[in-house]
């Protein structure tokens, strides 16, 4: 049985990728960092089906030992400090996790077995102040946050190890992707969570920052298929994964309130403290290379994504209040 190692398995993408790799018949191993309370909500349904190991992107020897113990055929590096606002409060730690952490894993691969295939979770945040519309693999990067800067480092170190050591290393430049498993601090889940609470009388206001920001939002379940497809090609390469549509935060809000038959204008307030020191105003990706080579296409529309997230949050809170 082929073994896969996933870092960040407790995160949104890690949990969807674990589901997908089990379907594909892999033996799934996940790395989790030590915490005083277990954070396994997203992988609870996989208990007994996957193997969990302790390790941390900050600790090189923990990575070496883990790769040596598991001996996977593929490693997906999904672990990172992934919340953009936190990257201004903790820029050094963000660099340690999100940038240098990538080098530590690549070094472990180089040391143990250069035949292990590697996937790096690159991000559309690298395009930041966009230099071209839509953004594709060749678009010049202009990151606008310590997170975006760290991801540019991770992206280029992946390419560098591919070219220097002949490691099968790919970067997926993924645009925003969401789901009912999205962290509640990200804007989409913050909206669907709060709208559901408002509908059920558990909250009365939704405070947001810049509602004019635009993103290319897809469904996480679709995007993990593309990660796997990249590592099944004959040659390693980098791919943009996106829907090719852009929508504002305001549009997301309107459709979310529509789903529960409420008028958004009565509940939403702008909180200036949620604006960022430097904003990424608009992202829209061109995934034509992925369509052509990986035969990848998104299956869930913007509206379907919002409905899925609202319905899931409504169900959660309805159960909670009994
Ligand atoms: P997420 O939900 O925030 O998950 C991040 C994961 O990283 C969690 O499992 C977290 O573990 C783990 N982690 C953080 N620091 C670590 C450390 N020092 N050592 C080991 N594990 C650590 O993120 P996501 O949305 O699934 O995204 C997955 C990856 O794709 C990230 O690298 C993100 O930056 C990137 N990305 C995401 C998007 C998107 O729209 N979702 C788009 C482009 C790229 P804990 O559970 O212990 O916190
Ligand atoms: O913000 C605006 C905010 O935090 C989206 C990560 O997965 O995708 C994600 O990064 C937009 C921004 O995601 C609020 O200013 C308004 O313009 O959901 P977000 P992000 O920063 O785009 C990329 C691709 C990644 O790689 C990252 O890991 O929404 N916004 N009001 C708000 N954002 C938040 N979080 N909260 C608000 O109240």
Coordinates of C-alpha atoms and ligand atoms in Angstrom, one line a residue:
X1 CA 0.0 0.0 0.0
X2 CA 1.4 3.4 -1.0
X3 CA 2.0 5.7 2.0
X4 CA 1.3 9.4 2.1
X5 CA 2.4 11.9 4.7
X6 CA 0.3 15.0 5.2
X7 CA 1.5 18.0 7.4
X8 CA -1.3 20.2 8.6
X9 CA -3.8 17.2 8.6
X10 CA -5.8 18.9 11.4
X11 CA -6.5 21.9 9.1
X12 CA -9.2 22.4 6.5
X13 CA -7.2 21.1 3.5
X14 CA -5.4 18.4 5.4
X15 CA -8.7 16.8 6.4
X16 CA -10.2 16.9 2.9
X17 CA -6.9 15.6 1.5
X18 CA -6.9 12.7 4.0
X19 CA -10.5 11.8 3.0
X20 CA -9.4 11.8 -0.7
X21 CA -6.2 9.8 -0.2
X22 CA -8.1 7.1 1.7
X23 CA -10.5 6.9 -1.3
X24 CA -7.5 6.5 -3.5
X25 CA -6.3 3.6 -1.5
X26 CA -3.3 5.2 0.3
X27 CA -2.1 4.5 3.8
X28 CA -2.5 7.9 5.3
X29 CA -0.1 9.4 7.9
X30 CA -0.5 12.8 9.4
X31 CA 1.8 15.1 11.3
X32 CA 0.3 17.0 14.3
X33 CA 2.0 19.4 16.6
X34 CA 1.7 19.0 20.3
X35 CA -1.1 21.0 22.0
X36 CA -2.4 21.0 25.6
X37 CA -5.8 20.1 24.2
X38 CA -6.3 17.9 21.1
X39 CA -7.4 19.8 18.0
X40 CA -8.8 16.9 16.0
X41 CA -12.4 18.1 15.2
X42 CA -11.8 17.9 11.4
X43 CA -10.3 14.4 11.5
X44 CA -12.4 12.9 14.2
X45 CA -14.4 10.9 11.5
X46 CA -11.1 9.4 10.4
X47 CA -10.1 7.9 13.7
X48 CA -8.8 4.4 13.3
X49 CA -8.4 4.9 9.5
X50 CA -5.3 7.1 9.6
X51 CA -2.0 7.2 11.5
X52 CA -1.1 10.3 13.5
X53 CA 2.5 11.3 14.5
X54 CA 3.8 14.2 16.5
X55 CA 6.1 16.6 14.8
X56 CA 6.6 20.3 14.2
X57 CA 7.7 22.5 11.3
X58 CA 10.0 24.3 13.8
X59 CA 11.8 21.1 14.8
X60 CA 14.1 19.7 12.1
X61 CA 14.9 16.4 13.8
X62 CA 11.2 15.7 14.4
X63 CA 10.7 16.0 10.6
X64 CA 13.7 13.8 9.8
X65 CA 12.6 11.1 12.2
X66 CA 9.0 11.2 10.9
X67 CA 10.0 10.9 7.2
X68 CA 12.4 8.1 8.1
X69 CA 9.8 6.2 10.1
X70 CA 6.9 6.6 7.6
X71 CA 8.9 6.4 4.3
X72 CA 6.1 7.9 2.3
X73 CA 6.0 8.0 -1.5
X74 CA 4.4 11.4 -1.4
X75 CA 4.5 14.3 1.1
X76 CA 1.9 17.1 1.1
X77 CA 3.1 20.2 3.1
X78 CA -0.1 21.9 4.1
X79 CA 1.0 23.1 7.5
X80 CA 1.5 26.8 7.9
X81 CA 0.6 29.8 9.9
X82 CA -2.2 30.5 7.4
X83 CA -4.1 33.5 8.8
X84 CA -3.0 36.7 7.1
X85 CA -3.8 39.2 9.9
X86 CA -1.8 37.2 12.4
X87 CA 1.2 37.4 10.1
X88 CA 1.5 41.2 11.0
X89 CA 1.4 40.4 14.7
X90 CA 3.8 37.4 14.5
X91 CA 5.9 38.0 11.4
X92 CA 8.9 36.1 12.6
X93 CA 7.0 33.0 13.7
X94 CA 5.1 33.2 10.4
X95 CA 8.4 33.1 8.6
X96 CA 9.6 30.2 10.7
X97 CA 6.5 28.1 9.9
X98 CA 5.4 29.2 6.5
X99 CA 8.8 29.9 4.9
X100 CA 11.7 28.0 6.7
X101 CA 9.4 25.1 7.6
X102 CA 9.3 24.3 3.8
X103 CA 13.1 24.1 3.7
X104 CA 13.2 21.8 6.7
X105 CA 10.9 19.3 5.0
X106 CA 12.8 19.5 1.8
X107 CA 16.1 18.9 3.7
X108 CA 14.6 15.9 5.4
X109 CA 13.6 14.5 1.9
X110 CA 17.1 15.2 0.6
X111 CA 18.6 13.4 3.5
X112 CA 16.4 10.4 3.6
X113 CA 15.1 9.7 0.1
X114 CA 15.2 12.1 -2.8
X115 CA 12.6 9.9 -4.6
X116 CA 9.8 11.1 -2.3
X117 CA 7.5 13.4 -4.2
X118 CA 6.7 16.7 -2.6
X119 CA 3.7 19.1 -2.8
X120 CA 4.0 22.7 -1.4
X121 CA 0.9 24.7 -0.6
X122 CA 1.6 28.0 -2.3
X123 CA -0.9 30.7 -2.3
X124 CA -2.6 33.4 -4.5
X125 CA -1.6 35.8 -1.7
X126 CA 1.8 35.8 -3.4
X127 CA 0.2 37.9 -6.2
X128 CA -0.9 40.5 -3.7
X129 CA -0.9 43.9 -5.5
X130 CA -1.6 42.1 -8.8
X131 CA 0.7 42.8 -11.7
X132 CA -1.6 41.1 -14.3
X133 CA -5.3 40.1 -14.6
X134 CA -6.1 37.2 -14.4
X135 CA -3.1 35.8 -12.5
X136 CA -1.4 32.7 -13.9
X137 CA 1.8 30.7 -13.2
X138 CA 4.0 33.3 -14.9
X139 CA 2.5 36.4 -13.2
X140 CA 5.1 38.4 -11.2
X141 CA 4.6 38.2 -7.4
X142 CA 4.0 41.3 -5.2
X143 CA 3.1 40.0 -1.8
X144 CA 1.3 42.4 0.6
X145 CA 1.7 40.7 4.0
X146 CA 4.4 38.8 6.0
X147 CA 2.3 35.7 5.1
X148 CA 2.5 36.4 1.4
X149 CA 6.2 37.1 1.6
X150 CA 6.8 33.8 3.5
X151 CA 4.8 31.9 0.9
X152 CA 6.9 33.4 -1.9
X153 CA 10.0 32.0 -0.1
X154 CA 8.3 28.6 0.2
X155 CA 7.4 28.7 -3.5
X156 CA 10.9 29.4 -4.7
X157 CA 12.7 27.1 -2.3
X158 CA 10.5 24.3 -3.7
X159 CA 11.5 25.2 -7.2
X160 CA 15.1 25.5 -6.1
X161 CA 15.2 22.0 -4.6
X162 CA 13.6 20.6 -7.8
X163 CA 16.3 22.2 -9.9
X164 CA 19.2 21.6 -7.6
X165 CA 18.6 18.1 -6.4
X166 CA 16.2 16.7 -8.9
X167 CA 13.5 16.2 -6.3
X168 CA 9.9 15.8 -7.7
X169 CA 8.6 18.9 -6.1
X170 CA 5.5 20.8 -7.1
X171 CA 3.9 24.0 -6.0
X172 CA 0.1 24.5 -6.2
X173 CA -0.7 28.2 -6.3
X174 CA -4.2 27.8 -4.8
X175 CA -6.6 30.7 -4.8
X176 CA -9.0 31.0 -1.7
X177 CA -10.9 27.8 -1.1
X178 CA -13.5 27.4 1.6
X179 CA -15.9 24.8 3.1
X180 CA -17.9 24.0 6.2
X181 CA -14.5 23.0 7.7
X182 CA -12.9 26.4 7.1
X183 CA -11.5 28.1 10.2
X184 CA -14.0 30.6 11.8
X185 CA -11.5 33.5 11.6
X186 CA -11.5 33.6 7.8
X187 CA -14.1 35.9 6.3
X188 CA -16.4 33.3 4.5
X189 CA -16.8 31.1 7.6
X190 CA -17.1 34.1 9.9
X191 CA -20.0 35.3 7.7
X192 CA -21.8 31.9 7.4
X193 CA -21.3 31.2 11.1
X194 CA -22.5 34.6 12.3
X195 CA -25.5 34.7 9.8
X196 CA -26.6 31.3 11.1
X197 CA -26.3 32.5 14.7
X198 CA -28.3 35.7 13.8
X199 CA -31.0 33.6 12.1
X200 CA -31.4 31.5 15.3
X201 CA -31.4 34.5 17.7
X202 CA -27.9 33.7 19.1
X203 CA -26.3 36.9 17.8
X204 CA -27.4 40.3 16.5
X205 CA -24.6 41.8 14.5
X206 CA -21.9 40.9 11.9
X207 CA -18.8 43.1 12.1
X208 CA -16.6 43.1 9.0
X209 CA -13.6 44.9 7.7
X210 CA -13.1 45.8 4.0
X211 CA -16.3 44.5 2.2
X212 CA -15.0 45.7 -1.2
X213 CA -12.2 43.2 -1.3
X214 CA -12.6 40.6 -4.1
X215 CA -11.5 37.0 -4.1
X216 CA -11.6 34.0 -6.4
X217 CA -13.4 31.5 -4.0
X218 CA -13.6 27.8 -4.7
X219 CA -14.5 24.7 -2.7
X220 CA -11.7 23.0 -0.7
X221 CA -12.9 19.5 -1.6
X222 CA -12.3 20.3 -5.3
X223 CA -8.9 21.8 -4.7
X224 CA -7.3 18.8 -2.9
X225 CA -7.9 16.7 -6.1
X226 CA -5.6 19.1 -7.9
X227 CA -2.9 18.6 -5.3
X228 CA -2.9 14.9 -5.9
X229 CA -3.1 15.2 -9.7
X230 CA 0.1 17.4 -9.7
X231 CA 2.1 14.6 -8.1
X232 CA 0.8 12.0 -10.7
X233 CA 2.3 13.8 -13.7
X234 CA 5.5 12.6 -15.5
X235 CA 7.3 15.9 -14.7
X236 CA 7.1 18.2 -11.6
X237 CA 5.6 21.6 -12.3
X238 CA 3.6 24.5 -10.7
X239 CA 0.0 25.1 -11.3
X240 CA -2.6 27.8 -10.5
X241 CA -5.8 26.4 -9.1
X242 CA -8.8 28.8 -9.2
X243 CA -12.4 29.1 -10.5
X244 CA -11.8 32.1 -12.8
X245 CA -14.5 34.1 -11.1
X246 CA -14.1 36.9 -8.6
X247 CA -16.7 38.2 -6.1
X248 CA -16.6 40.8 -3.3
X249 CA -17.0 40.2 0.4
X250 CA -20.2 42.2 0.1
X251 CA -21.6 39.7 -2.5
X252 CA -20.8 36.8 -0.2
X253 CA -22.6 38.6 2.6
X254 CA -25.7 39.3 0.4
X255 CA -26.1 35.7 -0.7
X256 CA -25.5 34.3 2.8
X257 CA -28.3 36.5 4.3
X258 CA -30.5 35.6 1.2
X259 CA -30.1 31.9 2.0
X260 CA -31.8 32.5 5.4
X261 CA -34.3 35.1 4.2
X262 CA -32.8 38.1 6.1
X263 CA -31.9 41.6 4.9
X264 CA -28.2 42.0 5.4
X265 CA -28.3 45.8 5.7
X266 CA -30.0 45.4 9.1
X267 CA -27.3 43.3 10.6
X268 CA -23.9 44.2 9.1
X269 CA -21.5 46.9 10.5
X270 CA -18.1 47.9 9.3
X271 CA -15.4 47.8 11.9
X272 CA -12.4 49.8 10.8
X273 CA -10.1 47.9 13.2
X274 CA -10.5 44.8 10.9
X275 CA -9.0 46.6 7.9
X276 CA -5.4 45.4 7.1
X277 CA -2.2 47.5 7.0
X278 CA -1.9 46.5 3.3
X279 CA -4.8 45.0 1.5
X280 CA -5.0 42.5 -1.5
X281 CA -7.9 44.2 -3.3
X282 CA -8.7 41.8 -6.0
X283 CA -7.7 38.3 -7.1
X284 CA -8.8 36.2 -10.0
X285 CA -7.0 33.2 -11.2
X286 CA -6.5 31.6 -14.6
X287 CA -6.4 27.8 -14.1
X288 CA -6.2 26.9 -17.8
X289 CA -2.9 25.1 -17.4
X290 CA -4.4 22.9 -14.7
X291 CA -7.4 22.3 -16.9
X292 CA -5.2 21.3 -19.9
X293 CA -2.6 19.2 -18.1
X294 CA -4.2 17.9 -14.9
X295 CA -7.7 17.7 -16.4
X296 CA -8.8 19.6 -13.3
X297 CA -12.1 21.6 -13.1
X298 CA -14.0 23.0 -10.1
X299 CA -17.4 21.4 -9.6
X300 CA -19.0 23.8 -7.0
X301 CA -20.2 27.3 -7.9
X302 CA -19.9 30.4 -5.7
X303 CA -23.6 30.2 -4.8
X304 CA -23.5 26.4 -4.1
X305 CA -20.5 27.0 -1.8
X306 CA -22.3 29.6 0.2
X307 CA -25.4 27.5 0.5
X308 CA -23.3 24.5 1.6
X309 CA -21.6 26.5 4.3
X310 CA -24.8 28.2 5.6
X311 CA -26.7 24.9 5.7
X312 CA -23.9 23.2 7.6
X313 CA -23.6 26.1 10.2
X314 CA -27.4 26.2 10.6
X315 CA -27.5 22.5 11.3
X316 CA -24.7 22.8 13.8
X317 CA -26.3 25.6 15.8
X318 CA -29.8 24.0 15.6
X319 CA -28.4 20.8 17.1
X320 CA -26.5 22.8 19.7
X321 CA -29.6 24.7 21.0
X322 CA -31.7 21.5 20.7
Ligands
LIG1 P1 -5.4 25.7 8.2 O1 -6.8 25.2 8.3 O2 -5.1 27.0 8.9 O3 -4.5 24.6 8.6 C1 -3.1 24.8 8.9 C2 -2.5 23.5 9.5 O4 -1.1 23.8 9.8 C3 -3.1 23.1 10.8 O5 -3.2 21.7 10.8 C4 -2.1 23.5 11.8 O6 -2.1 22.7 13.0 C5 -0.8 23.2 11.1 N1 0.4 23.9 11.6 C6 0.5 25.2 11.8 N2 1.8 25.5 12.4 C7 2.4 24.3 12.4 C8 3.7 23.8 12.9 N3 4.6 24.7 13.4 N4 4.0 22.5 12.8 C9 3.1 21.6 12.4 N5 1.8 22.0 12.0 C10 1.5 23.3 12.0 O7 -5.0 26.0 6.6 P2 -5.7 25.4 5.3 O8 -6.8 26.4 4.9 O9 -6.1 24.0 5.5 O10 -4.6 25.6 4.3 C11 -3.6 24.6 4.1 C12 -2.3 25.2 3.5 O11 -2.6 25.8 2.2 C13 -1.7 26.2 4.3 O12 -0.3 26.1 4.1 C14 -2.2 27.5 3.7 O13 -1.3 28.6 4.0 C15 -2.3 27.2 2.3 N6 -3.3 27.8 1.4 C16 -4.5 27.9 1.8 C17 -5.5 28.5 1.0 C18 -6.9 28.5 1.4 O14 -7.7 29.3 0.8 N7 -7.4 27.7 2.3 C19 -5.1 29.0 -0.2 C20 -3.8 28.9 -0.6 C21 -2.8 28.3 0.2 P3 -3.0 23.1 14.3 O15 -4.3 22.4 14.0 O16 -2.2 22.5 15.4 O17 -3.2 24.5 14.3
LIG2 O1 -9.9 37.5 3.9 C1 -11.6 40.8 3.9 C2 -10.1 40.8 4.1 O2 -9.0 36.2 5.9 C3 -10.4 37.6 2.7 C4 -6.0 32.3 3.6 O3 -6.5 31.0 3.5 O4 -6.6 32.8 1.4 C5 -6.8 33.2 2.7 O5 -6.3 34.5 2.9 C6 -10.8 39.1 2.5 C7 -9.6 40.1 2.8 O6 -8.6 35.3 3.6 C8 -13.1 40.6 7.2 O7 -9.6 42.1 4.3 C9 -13.3 41.8 5.4 O8 -9.5 41.0 1.8 O9 -10.8 35.2 4.5 P1 -9.6 36.0 4.6 P2 -7.3 35.8 2.8 O10 -6.6 36.9 3.6 O11 -7.6 36.1 1.4 C10 -5.3 32.8 0.9 C11 -5.3 32.4 -0.5 C12 -4.4 32.1 1.8 O12 -3.4 31.5 1.3 C13 -4.5 32.3 3.2 O13 -3.9 31.2 3.9 O14 -11.8 39.5 3.3 N1 -12.3 40.9 5.2 N2 -13.8 41.7 6.6 C14 -12.2 40.1 6.2 N3 -11.4 39.1 6.5 C15 -11.4 38.5 7.7 N4 -10.7 37.4 8.0 N5 -12.3 38.9 8.7 C16 -13.1 40.0 8.5 O15 -13.9 40.4 9.3

